PDB file of C-alpha atoms (C1' of nucleotides) in Angstrom:
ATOM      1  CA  UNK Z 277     -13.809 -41.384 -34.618  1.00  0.00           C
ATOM      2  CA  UNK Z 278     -15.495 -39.212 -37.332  1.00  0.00           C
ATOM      3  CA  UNK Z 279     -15.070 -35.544 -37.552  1.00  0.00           C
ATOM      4  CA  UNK Z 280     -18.907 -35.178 -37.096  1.00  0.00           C
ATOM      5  CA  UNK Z 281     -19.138 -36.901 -34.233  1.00  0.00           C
ATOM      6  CA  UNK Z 282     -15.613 -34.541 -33.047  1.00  0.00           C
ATOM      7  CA  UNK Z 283     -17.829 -31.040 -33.807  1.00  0.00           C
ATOM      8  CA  UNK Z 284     -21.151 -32.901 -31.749  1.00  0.00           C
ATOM      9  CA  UNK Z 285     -19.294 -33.370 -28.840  1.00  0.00           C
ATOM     10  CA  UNK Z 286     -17.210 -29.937 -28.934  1.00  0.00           C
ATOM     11  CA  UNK Z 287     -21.205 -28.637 -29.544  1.00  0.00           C
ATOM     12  CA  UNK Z 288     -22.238 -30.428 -26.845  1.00  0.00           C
ATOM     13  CA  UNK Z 289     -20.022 -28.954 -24.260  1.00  0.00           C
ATOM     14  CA  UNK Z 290     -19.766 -25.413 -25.726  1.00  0.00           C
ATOM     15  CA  UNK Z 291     -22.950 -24.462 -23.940  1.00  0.00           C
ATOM     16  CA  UNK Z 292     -22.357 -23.786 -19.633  1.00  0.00           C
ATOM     17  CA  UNK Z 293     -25.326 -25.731 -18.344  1.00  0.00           C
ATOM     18  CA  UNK Z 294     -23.704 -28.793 -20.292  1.00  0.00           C
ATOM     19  CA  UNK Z 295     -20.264 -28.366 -19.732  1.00  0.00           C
ATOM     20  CA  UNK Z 296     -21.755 -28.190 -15.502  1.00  0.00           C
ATOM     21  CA  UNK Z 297     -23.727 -30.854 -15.904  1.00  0.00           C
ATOM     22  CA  UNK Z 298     -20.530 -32.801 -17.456  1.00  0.00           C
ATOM     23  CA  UNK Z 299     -18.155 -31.719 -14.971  1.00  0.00           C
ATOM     24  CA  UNK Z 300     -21.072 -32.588 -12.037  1.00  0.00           C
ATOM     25  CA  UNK Z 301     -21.386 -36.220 -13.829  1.00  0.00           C
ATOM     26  CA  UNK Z 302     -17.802 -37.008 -13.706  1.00  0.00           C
ATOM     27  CA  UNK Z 303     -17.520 -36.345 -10.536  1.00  0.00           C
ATOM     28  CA  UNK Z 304     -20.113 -38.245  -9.599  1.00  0.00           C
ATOM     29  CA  UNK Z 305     -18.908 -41.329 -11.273  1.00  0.00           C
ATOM     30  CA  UNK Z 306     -19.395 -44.528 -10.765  1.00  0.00           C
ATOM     31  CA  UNK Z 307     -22.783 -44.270  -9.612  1.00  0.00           C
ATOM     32  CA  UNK Z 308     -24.312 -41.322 -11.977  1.00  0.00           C
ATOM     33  CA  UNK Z 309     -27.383 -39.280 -10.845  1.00  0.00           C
ATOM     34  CA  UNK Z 310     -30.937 -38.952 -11.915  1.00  0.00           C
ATOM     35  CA  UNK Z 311     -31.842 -36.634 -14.453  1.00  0.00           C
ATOM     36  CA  UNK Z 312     -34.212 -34.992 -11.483  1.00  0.00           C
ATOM     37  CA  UNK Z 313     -31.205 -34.306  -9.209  1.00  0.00           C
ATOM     38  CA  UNK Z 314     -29.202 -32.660 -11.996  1.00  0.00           C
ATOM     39  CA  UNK Z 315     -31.662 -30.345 -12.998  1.00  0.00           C
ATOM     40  CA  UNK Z 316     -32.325 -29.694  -9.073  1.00  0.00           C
ATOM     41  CA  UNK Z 317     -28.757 -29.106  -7.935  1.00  0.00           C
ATOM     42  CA  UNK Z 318     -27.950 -26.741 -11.215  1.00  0.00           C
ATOM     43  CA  UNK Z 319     -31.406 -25.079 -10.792  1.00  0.00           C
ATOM     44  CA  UNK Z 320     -32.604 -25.586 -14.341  1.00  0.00           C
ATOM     45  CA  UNK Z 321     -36.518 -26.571 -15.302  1.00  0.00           C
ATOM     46  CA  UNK Z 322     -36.402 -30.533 -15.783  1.00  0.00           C
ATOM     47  CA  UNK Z 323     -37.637 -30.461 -19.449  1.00  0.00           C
ATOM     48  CA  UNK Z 324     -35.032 -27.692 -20.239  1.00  0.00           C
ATOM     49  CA  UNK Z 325     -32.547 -29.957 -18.528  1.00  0.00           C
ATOM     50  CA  UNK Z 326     -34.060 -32.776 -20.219  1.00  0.00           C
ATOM     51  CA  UNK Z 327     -33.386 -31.109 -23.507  1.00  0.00           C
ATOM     52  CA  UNK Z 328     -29.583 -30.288 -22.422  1.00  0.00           C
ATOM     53  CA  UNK Z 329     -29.397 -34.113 -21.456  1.00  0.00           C
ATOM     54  CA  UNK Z 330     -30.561 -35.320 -25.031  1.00  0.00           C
ATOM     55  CA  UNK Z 331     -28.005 -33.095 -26.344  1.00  0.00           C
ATOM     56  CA  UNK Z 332     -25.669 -34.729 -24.627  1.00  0.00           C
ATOM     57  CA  UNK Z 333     -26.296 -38.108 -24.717  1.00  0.00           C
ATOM     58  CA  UNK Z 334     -26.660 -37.808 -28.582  1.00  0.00           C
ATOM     59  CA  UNK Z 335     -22.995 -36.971 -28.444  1.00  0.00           C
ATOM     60  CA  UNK Z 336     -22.195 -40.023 -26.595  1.00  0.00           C
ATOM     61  CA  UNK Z 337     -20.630 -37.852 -23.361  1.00  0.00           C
ATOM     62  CA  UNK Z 338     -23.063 -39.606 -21.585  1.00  0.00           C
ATOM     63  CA  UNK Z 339     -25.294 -42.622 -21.096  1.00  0.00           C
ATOM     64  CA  UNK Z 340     -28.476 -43.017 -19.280  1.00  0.00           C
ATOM     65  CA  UNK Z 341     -30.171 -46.197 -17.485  1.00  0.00           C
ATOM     66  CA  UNK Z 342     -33.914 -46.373 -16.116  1.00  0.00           C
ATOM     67  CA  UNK Z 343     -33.684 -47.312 -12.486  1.00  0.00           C
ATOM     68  CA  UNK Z 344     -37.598 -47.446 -11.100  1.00  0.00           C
ATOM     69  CA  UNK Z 345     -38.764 -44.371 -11.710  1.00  0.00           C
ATOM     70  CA  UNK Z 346     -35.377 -42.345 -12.355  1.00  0.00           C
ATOM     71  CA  UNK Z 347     -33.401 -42.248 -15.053  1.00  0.00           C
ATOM     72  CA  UNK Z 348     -29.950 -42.552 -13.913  1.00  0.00           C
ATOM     73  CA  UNK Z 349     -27.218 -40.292 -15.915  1.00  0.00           C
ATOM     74  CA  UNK Z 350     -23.482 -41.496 -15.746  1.00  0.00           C
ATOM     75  CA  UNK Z 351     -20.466 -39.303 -18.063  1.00  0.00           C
ATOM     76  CA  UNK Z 352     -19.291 -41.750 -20.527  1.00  0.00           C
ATOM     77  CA  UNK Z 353     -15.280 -40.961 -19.661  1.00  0.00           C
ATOM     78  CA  UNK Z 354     -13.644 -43.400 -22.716  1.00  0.00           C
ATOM     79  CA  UNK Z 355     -15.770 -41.308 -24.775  1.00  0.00           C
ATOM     80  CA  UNK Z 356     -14.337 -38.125 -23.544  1.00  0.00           C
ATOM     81  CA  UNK Z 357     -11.112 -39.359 -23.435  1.00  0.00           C
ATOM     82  CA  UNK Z 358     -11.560 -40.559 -27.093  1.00  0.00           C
ATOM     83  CA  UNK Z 359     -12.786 -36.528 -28.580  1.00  0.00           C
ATOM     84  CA  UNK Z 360      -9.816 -35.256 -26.361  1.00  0.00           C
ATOM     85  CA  UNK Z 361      -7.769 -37.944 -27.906  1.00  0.00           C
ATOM     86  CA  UNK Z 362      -8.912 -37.050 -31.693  1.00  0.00           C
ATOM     87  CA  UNK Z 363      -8.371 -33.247 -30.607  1.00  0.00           C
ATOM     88  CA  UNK Z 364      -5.359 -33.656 -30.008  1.00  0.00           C
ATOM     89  CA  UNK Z 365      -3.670 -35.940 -32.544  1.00  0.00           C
ATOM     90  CA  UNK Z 366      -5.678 -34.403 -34.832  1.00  0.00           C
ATOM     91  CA  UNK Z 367      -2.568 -31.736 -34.032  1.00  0.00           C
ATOM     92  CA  UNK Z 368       0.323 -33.380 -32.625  1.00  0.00           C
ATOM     93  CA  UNK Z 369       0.273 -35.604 -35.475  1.00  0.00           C
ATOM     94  CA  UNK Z 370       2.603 -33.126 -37.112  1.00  0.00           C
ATOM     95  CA  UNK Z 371       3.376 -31.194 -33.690  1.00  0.00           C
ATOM     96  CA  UNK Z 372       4.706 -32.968 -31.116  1.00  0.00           C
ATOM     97  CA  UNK Z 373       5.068 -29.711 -29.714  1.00  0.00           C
ATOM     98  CA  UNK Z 374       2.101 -29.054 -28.520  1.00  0.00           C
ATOM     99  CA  UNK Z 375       1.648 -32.355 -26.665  1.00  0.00           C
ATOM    100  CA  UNK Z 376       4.600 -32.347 -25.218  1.00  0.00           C
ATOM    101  CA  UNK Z 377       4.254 -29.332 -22.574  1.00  0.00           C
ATOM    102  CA  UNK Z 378       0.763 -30.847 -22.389  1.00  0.00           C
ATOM    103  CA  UNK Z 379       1.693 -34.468 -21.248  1.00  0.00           C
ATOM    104  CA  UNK Z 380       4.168 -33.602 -18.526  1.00  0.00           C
ATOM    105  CA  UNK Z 381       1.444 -30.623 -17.309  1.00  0.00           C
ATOM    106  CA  UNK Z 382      -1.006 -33.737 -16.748  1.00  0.00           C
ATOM    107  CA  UNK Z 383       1.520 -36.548 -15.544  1.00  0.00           C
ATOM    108  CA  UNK Z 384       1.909 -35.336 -11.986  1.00  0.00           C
ATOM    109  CA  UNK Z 385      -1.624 -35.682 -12.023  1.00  0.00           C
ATOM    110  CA  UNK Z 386      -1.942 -39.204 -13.590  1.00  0.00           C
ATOM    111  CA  UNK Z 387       1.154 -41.308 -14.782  1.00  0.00           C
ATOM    112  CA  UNK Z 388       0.003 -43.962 -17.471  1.00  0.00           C
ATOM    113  CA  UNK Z 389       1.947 -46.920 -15.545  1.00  0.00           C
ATOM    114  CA  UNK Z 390       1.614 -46.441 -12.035  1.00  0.00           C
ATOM    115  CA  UNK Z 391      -1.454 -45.495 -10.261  1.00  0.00           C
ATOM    116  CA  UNK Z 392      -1.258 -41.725  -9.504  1.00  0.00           C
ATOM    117  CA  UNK Z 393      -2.014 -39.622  -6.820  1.00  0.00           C
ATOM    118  CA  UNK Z 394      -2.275 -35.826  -5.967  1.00  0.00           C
TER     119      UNK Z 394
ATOM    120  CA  UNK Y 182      -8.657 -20.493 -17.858  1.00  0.00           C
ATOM    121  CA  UNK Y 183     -12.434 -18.845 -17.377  1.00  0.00           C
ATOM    122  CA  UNK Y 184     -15.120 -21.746 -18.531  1.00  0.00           C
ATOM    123  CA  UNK Y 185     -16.470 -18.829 -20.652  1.00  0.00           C
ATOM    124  CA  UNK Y 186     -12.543 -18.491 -22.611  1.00  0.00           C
ATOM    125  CA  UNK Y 187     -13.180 -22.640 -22.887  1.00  0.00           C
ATOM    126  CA  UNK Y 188     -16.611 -22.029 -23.994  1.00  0.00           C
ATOM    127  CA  UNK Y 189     -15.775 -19.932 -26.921  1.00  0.00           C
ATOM    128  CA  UNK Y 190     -13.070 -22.393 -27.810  1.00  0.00           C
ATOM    129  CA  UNK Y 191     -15.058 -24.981 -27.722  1.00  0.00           C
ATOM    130  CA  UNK Y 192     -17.984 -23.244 -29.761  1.00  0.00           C
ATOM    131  CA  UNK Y 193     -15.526 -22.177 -32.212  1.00  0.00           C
ATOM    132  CA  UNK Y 194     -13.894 -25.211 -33.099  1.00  0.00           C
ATOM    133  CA  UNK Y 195     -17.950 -27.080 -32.973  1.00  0.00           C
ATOM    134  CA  UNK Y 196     -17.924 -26.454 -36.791  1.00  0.00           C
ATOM    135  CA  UNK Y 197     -16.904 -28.279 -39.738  1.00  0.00           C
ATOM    136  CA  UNK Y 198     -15.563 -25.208 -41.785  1.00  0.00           C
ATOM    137  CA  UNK Y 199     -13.906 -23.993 -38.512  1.00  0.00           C
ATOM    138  CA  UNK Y 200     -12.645 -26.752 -37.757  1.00  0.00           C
ATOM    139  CA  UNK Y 201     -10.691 -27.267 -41.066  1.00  0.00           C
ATOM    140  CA  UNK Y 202      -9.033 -23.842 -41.075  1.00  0.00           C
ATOM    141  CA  UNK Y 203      -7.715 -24.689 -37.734  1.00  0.00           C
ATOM    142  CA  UNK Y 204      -6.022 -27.963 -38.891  1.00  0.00           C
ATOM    143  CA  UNK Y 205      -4.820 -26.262 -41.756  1.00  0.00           C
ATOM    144  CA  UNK Y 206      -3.296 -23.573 -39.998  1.00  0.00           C
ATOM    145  CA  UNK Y 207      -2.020 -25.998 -37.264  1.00  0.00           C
ATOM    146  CA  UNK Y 208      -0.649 -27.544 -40.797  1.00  0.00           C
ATOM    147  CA  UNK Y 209       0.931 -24.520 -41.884  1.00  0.00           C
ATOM    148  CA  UNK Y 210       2.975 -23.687 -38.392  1.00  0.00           C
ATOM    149  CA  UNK Y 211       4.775 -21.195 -38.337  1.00  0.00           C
ATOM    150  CA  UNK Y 212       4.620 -19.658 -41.163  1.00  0.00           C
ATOM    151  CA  UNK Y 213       0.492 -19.011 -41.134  1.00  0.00           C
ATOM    152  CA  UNK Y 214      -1.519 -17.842 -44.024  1.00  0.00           C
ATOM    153  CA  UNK Y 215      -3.673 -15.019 -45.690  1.00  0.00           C
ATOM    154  CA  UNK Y 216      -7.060 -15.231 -45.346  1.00  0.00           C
ATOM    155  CA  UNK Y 217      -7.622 -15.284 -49.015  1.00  0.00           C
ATOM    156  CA  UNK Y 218      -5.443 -18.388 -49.512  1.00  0.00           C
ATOM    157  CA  UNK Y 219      -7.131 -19.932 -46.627  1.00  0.00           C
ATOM    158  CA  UNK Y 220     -10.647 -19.170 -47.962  1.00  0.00           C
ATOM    159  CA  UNK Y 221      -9.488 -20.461 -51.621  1.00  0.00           C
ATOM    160  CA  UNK Y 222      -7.879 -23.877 -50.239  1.00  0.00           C
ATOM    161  CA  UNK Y 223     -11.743 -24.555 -48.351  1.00  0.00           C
ATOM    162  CA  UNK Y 224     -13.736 -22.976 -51.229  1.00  0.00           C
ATOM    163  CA  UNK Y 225     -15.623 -20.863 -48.937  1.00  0.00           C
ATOM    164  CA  UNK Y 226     -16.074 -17.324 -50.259  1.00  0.00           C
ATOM    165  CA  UNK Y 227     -13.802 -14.570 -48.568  1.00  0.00           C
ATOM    166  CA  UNK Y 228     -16.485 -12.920 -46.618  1.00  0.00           C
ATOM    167  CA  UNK Y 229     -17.984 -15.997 -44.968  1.00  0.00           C
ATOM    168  CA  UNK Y 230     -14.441 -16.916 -43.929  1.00  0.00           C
ATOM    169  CA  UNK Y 231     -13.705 -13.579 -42.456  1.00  0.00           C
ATOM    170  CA  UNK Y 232     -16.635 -14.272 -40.091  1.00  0.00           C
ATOM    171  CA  UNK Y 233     -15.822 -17.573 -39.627  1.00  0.00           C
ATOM    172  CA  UNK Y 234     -11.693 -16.533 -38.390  1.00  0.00           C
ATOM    173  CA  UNK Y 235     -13.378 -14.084 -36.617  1.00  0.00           C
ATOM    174  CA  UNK Y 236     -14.962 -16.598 -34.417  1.00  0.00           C
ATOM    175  CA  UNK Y 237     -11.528 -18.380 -34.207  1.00  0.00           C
ATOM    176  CA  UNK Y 238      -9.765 -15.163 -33.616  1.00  0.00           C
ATOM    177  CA  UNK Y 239     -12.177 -14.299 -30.727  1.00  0.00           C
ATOM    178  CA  UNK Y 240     -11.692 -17.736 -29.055  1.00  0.00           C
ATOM    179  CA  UNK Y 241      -8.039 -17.003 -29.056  1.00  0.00           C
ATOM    180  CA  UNK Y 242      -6.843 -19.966 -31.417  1.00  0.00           C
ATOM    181  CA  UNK Y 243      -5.513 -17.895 -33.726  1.00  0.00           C
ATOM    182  CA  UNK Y 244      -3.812 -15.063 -34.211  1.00  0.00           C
ATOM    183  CA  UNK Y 245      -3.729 -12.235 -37.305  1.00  0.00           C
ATOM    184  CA  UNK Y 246      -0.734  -9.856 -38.811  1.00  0.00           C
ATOM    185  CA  UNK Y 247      -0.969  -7.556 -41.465  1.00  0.00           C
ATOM    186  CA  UNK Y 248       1.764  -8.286 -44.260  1.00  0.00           C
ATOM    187  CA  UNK Y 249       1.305  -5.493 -46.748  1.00  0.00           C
ATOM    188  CA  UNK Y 250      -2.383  -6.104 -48.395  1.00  0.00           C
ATOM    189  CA  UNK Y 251      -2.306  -9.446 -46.905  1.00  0.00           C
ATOM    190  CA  UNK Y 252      -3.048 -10.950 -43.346  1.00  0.00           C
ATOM    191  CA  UNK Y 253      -1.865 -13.404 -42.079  1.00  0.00           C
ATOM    192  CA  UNK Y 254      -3.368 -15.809 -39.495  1.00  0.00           C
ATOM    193  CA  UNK Y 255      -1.924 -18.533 -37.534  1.00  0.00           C
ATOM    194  CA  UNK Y 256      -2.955 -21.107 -35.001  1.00  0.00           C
ATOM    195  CA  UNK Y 257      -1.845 -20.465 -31.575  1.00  0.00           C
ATOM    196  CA  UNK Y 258      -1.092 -23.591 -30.454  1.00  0.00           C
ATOM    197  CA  UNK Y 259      -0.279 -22.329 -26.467  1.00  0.00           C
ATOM    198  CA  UNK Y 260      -3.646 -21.208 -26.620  1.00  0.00           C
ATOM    199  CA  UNK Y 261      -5.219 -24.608 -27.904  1.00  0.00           C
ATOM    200  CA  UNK Y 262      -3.258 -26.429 -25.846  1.00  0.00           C
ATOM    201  CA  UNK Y 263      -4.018 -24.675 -23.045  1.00  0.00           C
ATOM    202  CA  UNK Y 264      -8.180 -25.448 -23.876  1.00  0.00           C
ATOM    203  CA  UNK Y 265      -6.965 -28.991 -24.142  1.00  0.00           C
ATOM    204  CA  UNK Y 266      -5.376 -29.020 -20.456  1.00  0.00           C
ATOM    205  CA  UNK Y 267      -8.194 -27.054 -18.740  1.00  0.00           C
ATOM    206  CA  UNK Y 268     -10.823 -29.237 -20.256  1.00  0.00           C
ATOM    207  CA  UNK Y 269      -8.933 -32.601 -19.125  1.00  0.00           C
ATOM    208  CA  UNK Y 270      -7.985 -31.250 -15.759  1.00  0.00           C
ATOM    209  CA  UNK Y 271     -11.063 -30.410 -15.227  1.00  0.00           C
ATOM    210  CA  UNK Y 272     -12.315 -33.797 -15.056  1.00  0.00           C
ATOM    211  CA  UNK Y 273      -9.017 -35.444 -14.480  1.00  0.00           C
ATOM    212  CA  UNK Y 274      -8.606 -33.587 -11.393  1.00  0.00           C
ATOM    213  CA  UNK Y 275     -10.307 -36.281  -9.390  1.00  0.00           C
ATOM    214  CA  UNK Y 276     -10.241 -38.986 -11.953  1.00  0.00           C
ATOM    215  CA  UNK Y 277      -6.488 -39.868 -12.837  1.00  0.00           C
ATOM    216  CA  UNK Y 278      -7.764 -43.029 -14.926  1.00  0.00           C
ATOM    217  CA  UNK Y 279      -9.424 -40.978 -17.286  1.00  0.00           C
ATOM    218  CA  UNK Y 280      -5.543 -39.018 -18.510  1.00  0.00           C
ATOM    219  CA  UNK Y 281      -3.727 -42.000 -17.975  1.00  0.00           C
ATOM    220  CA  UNK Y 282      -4.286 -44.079 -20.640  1.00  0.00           C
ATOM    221  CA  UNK Y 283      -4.294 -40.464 -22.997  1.00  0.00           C
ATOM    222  CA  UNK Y 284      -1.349 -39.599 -21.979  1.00  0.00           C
ATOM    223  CA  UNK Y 285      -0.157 -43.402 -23.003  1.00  0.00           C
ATOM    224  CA  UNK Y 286      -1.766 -42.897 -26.387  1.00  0.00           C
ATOM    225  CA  UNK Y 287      -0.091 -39.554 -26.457  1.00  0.00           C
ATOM    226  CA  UNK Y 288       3.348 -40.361 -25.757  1.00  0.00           C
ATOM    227  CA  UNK Y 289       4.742 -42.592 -28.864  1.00  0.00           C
ATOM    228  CA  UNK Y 290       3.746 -39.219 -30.691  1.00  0.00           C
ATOM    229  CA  UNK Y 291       6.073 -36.900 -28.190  1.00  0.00           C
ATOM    230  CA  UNK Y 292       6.963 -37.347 -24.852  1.00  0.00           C
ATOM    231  CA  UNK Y 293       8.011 -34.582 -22.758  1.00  0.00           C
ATOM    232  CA  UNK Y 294      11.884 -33.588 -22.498  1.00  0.00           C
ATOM    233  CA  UNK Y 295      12.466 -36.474 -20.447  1.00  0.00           C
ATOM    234  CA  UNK Y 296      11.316 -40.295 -21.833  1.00  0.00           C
ATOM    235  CA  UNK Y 297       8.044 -41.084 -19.985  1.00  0.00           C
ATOM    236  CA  UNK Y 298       9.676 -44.069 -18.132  1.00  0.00           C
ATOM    237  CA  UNK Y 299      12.774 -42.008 -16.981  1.00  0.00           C
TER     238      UNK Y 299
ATOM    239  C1'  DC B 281     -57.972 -48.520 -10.882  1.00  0.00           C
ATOM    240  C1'  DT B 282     -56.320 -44.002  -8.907  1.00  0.00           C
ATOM    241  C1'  DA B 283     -52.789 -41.171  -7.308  1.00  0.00           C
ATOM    242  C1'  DA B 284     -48.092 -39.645  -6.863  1.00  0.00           C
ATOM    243  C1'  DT B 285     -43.444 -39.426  -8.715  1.00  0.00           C
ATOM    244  C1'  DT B 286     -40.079 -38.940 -12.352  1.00  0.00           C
ATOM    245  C1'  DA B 287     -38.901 -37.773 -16.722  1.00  0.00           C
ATOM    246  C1'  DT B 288     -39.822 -36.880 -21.471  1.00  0.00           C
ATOM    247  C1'  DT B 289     -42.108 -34.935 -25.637  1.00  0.00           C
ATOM    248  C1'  DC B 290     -44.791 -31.270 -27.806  1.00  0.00           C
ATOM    249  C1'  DC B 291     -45.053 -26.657 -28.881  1.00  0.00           C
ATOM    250  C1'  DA B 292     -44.060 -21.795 -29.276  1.00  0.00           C
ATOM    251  C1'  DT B 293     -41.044 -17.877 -28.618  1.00  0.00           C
ATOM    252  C1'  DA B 294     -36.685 -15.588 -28.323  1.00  0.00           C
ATOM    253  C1'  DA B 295     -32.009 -15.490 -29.387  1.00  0.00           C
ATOM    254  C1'  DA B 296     -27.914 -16.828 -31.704  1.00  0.00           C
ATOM    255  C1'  DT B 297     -25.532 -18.619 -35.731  1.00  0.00           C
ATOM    256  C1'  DC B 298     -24.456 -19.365 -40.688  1.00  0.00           C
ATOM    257  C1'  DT B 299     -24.291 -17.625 -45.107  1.00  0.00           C
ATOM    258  C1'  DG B 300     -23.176 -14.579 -48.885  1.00  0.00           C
ATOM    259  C1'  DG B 301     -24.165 -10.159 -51.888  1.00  0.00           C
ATOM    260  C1'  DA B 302     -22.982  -5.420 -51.764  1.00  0.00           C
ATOM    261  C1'  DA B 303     -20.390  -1.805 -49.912  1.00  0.00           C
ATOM    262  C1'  DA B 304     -16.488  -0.151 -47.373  1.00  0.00           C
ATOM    263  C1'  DT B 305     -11.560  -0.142 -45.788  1.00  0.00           C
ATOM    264  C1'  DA B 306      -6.525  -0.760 -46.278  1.00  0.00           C
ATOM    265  C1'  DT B 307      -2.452  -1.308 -49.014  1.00  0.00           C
ATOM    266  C1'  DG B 308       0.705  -0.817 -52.872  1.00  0.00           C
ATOM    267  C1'  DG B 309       1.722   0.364 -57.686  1.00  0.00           C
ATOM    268  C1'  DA B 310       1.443   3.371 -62.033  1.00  0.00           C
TER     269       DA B 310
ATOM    270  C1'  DT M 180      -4.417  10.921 -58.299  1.00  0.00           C
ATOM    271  C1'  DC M 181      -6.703   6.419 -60.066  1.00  0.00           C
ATOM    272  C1'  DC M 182      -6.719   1.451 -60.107  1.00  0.00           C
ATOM    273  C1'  DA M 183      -6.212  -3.342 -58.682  1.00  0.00           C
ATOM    274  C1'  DT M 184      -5.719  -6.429 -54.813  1.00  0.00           C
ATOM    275  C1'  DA M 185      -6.885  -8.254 -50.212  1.00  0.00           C
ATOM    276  C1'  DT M 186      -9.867  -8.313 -46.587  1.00  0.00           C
ATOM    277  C1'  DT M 187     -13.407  -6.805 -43.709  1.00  0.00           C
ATOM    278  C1'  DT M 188     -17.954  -4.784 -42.397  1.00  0.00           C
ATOM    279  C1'  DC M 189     -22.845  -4.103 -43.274  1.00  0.00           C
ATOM    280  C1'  DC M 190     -26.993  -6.121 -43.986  1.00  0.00           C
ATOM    281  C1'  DA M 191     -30.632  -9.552 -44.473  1.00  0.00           C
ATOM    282  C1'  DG M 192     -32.625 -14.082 -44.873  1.00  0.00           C
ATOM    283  C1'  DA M 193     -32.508 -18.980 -43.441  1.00  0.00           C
ATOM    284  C1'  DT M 194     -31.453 -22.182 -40.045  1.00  0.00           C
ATOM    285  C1'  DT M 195     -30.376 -23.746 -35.553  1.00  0.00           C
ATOM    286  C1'  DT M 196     -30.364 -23.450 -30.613  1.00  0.00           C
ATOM    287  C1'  DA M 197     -32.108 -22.357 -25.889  1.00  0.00           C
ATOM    288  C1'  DT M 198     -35.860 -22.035 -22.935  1.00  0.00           C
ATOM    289  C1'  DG M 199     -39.885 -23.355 -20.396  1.00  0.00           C
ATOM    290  C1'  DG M 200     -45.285 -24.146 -19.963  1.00  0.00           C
ATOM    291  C1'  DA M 201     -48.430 -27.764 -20.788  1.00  0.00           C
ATOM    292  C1'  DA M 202     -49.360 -32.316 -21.979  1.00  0.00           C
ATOM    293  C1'  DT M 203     -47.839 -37.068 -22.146  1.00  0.00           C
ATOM    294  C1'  DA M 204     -45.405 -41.425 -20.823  1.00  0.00           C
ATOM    295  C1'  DA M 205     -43.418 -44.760 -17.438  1.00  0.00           C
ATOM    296  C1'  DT M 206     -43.125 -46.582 -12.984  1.00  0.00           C
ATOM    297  C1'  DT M 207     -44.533 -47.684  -8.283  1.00  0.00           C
ATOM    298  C1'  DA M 208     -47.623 -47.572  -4.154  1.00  0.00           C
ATOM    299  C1'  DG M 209     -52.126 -48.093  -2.097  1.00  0.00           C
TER     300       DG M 209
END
DNA sequence: CTAATTATTCCATAAATCTGGAAATATGGA
DNA sequence: TCCATATTTCCAGATTTATGGAATAATTAG
């Protein structure tokens, strides 16, 4: 993973109707939503939603598939995972540090070898 | 964690120059470094990088100190990692498969106090 | 084909960001 | 004091981003 494509998806979700519609997406995975019901339930214009959607898409956060007449919007979450990833080794390489706190702050929440819960 | 603190993070870290002085002053832990040394090292001249650690300085990833005509900045690594955490709880919160394999790819690097499988 | 639905592209305006020259501020030394 | 060093602030121009109205494209139903 390039740098560039680090700073596009940091660019992506440095803006709040993005980082929403991110955080909406994910939770809405598997299925994804249509571009129409985004822009409805965050109560932005469709082509300025549109636009926000391009933005993101270009940064590979998330993918869209026609279905009929919708487009269907789903967060790519290996990509995510892959920029937070980057981030963060990008630091700890040197600093095991400070991805140490960071690790057992997320374990309860999600242990790597058994399936987590609350 | 506001989204508008992880906004600002995020924005400030979305560009290339930025992004370099961060590395290098995650690089340079804990001793830190004057600004003129920084701007040298990235061949940026002095004023542009004032504006640009101002930006980083805002967002709360680093941190100045006056050392007689110098100042010094360094990276504030409980900041970033906190920006890390919120952003990956955020969506991890209901989706434990997106940390898990993360915090797999994380933990060669440093595990927490106690060995992940403890 | 026509109409309705869904979403995008085109276009213009407003706002924010990036950049660096010139001037200003802060510190320490002679 | 005056001078050199280190950094920031002021200012302006160039570029990028955000926003939304109007027009356009894609799909389906009748």
């Amino acid at each position: 993973m390039e740098s560039e494509e680090i700073i596009l998806a940091l660019a992506a979700l440095a803006q709040s109707t993005r980082l929403e519609v991110f955080r909406l997406l994910v939770g809405r995975e598997p299925e994804g939503m249509p571009a129409g019901e985004i822009a409805r339930e965050l109560a932005v214009p469709a082509n300025t939603m549109s636009a926000h959607l391009s933005v993101l898409a270009r940064a590979g956060l998330i993918r869209s598939e026609r279905r009929s007449r919708s487009i269907i919007y789903r967060a790519d979450l290996d990509r995510f995972r892959a920029v937070a990833t980057f981030l963060l080794k990008d630091c700890c390489g040197g600093r095991p540090e400070v991805c140490a706190p960071l690790i057992a702050d997320l374990t309860p929440c999600c242990s790597p070898k058994e399936p987590a819960r609350g």
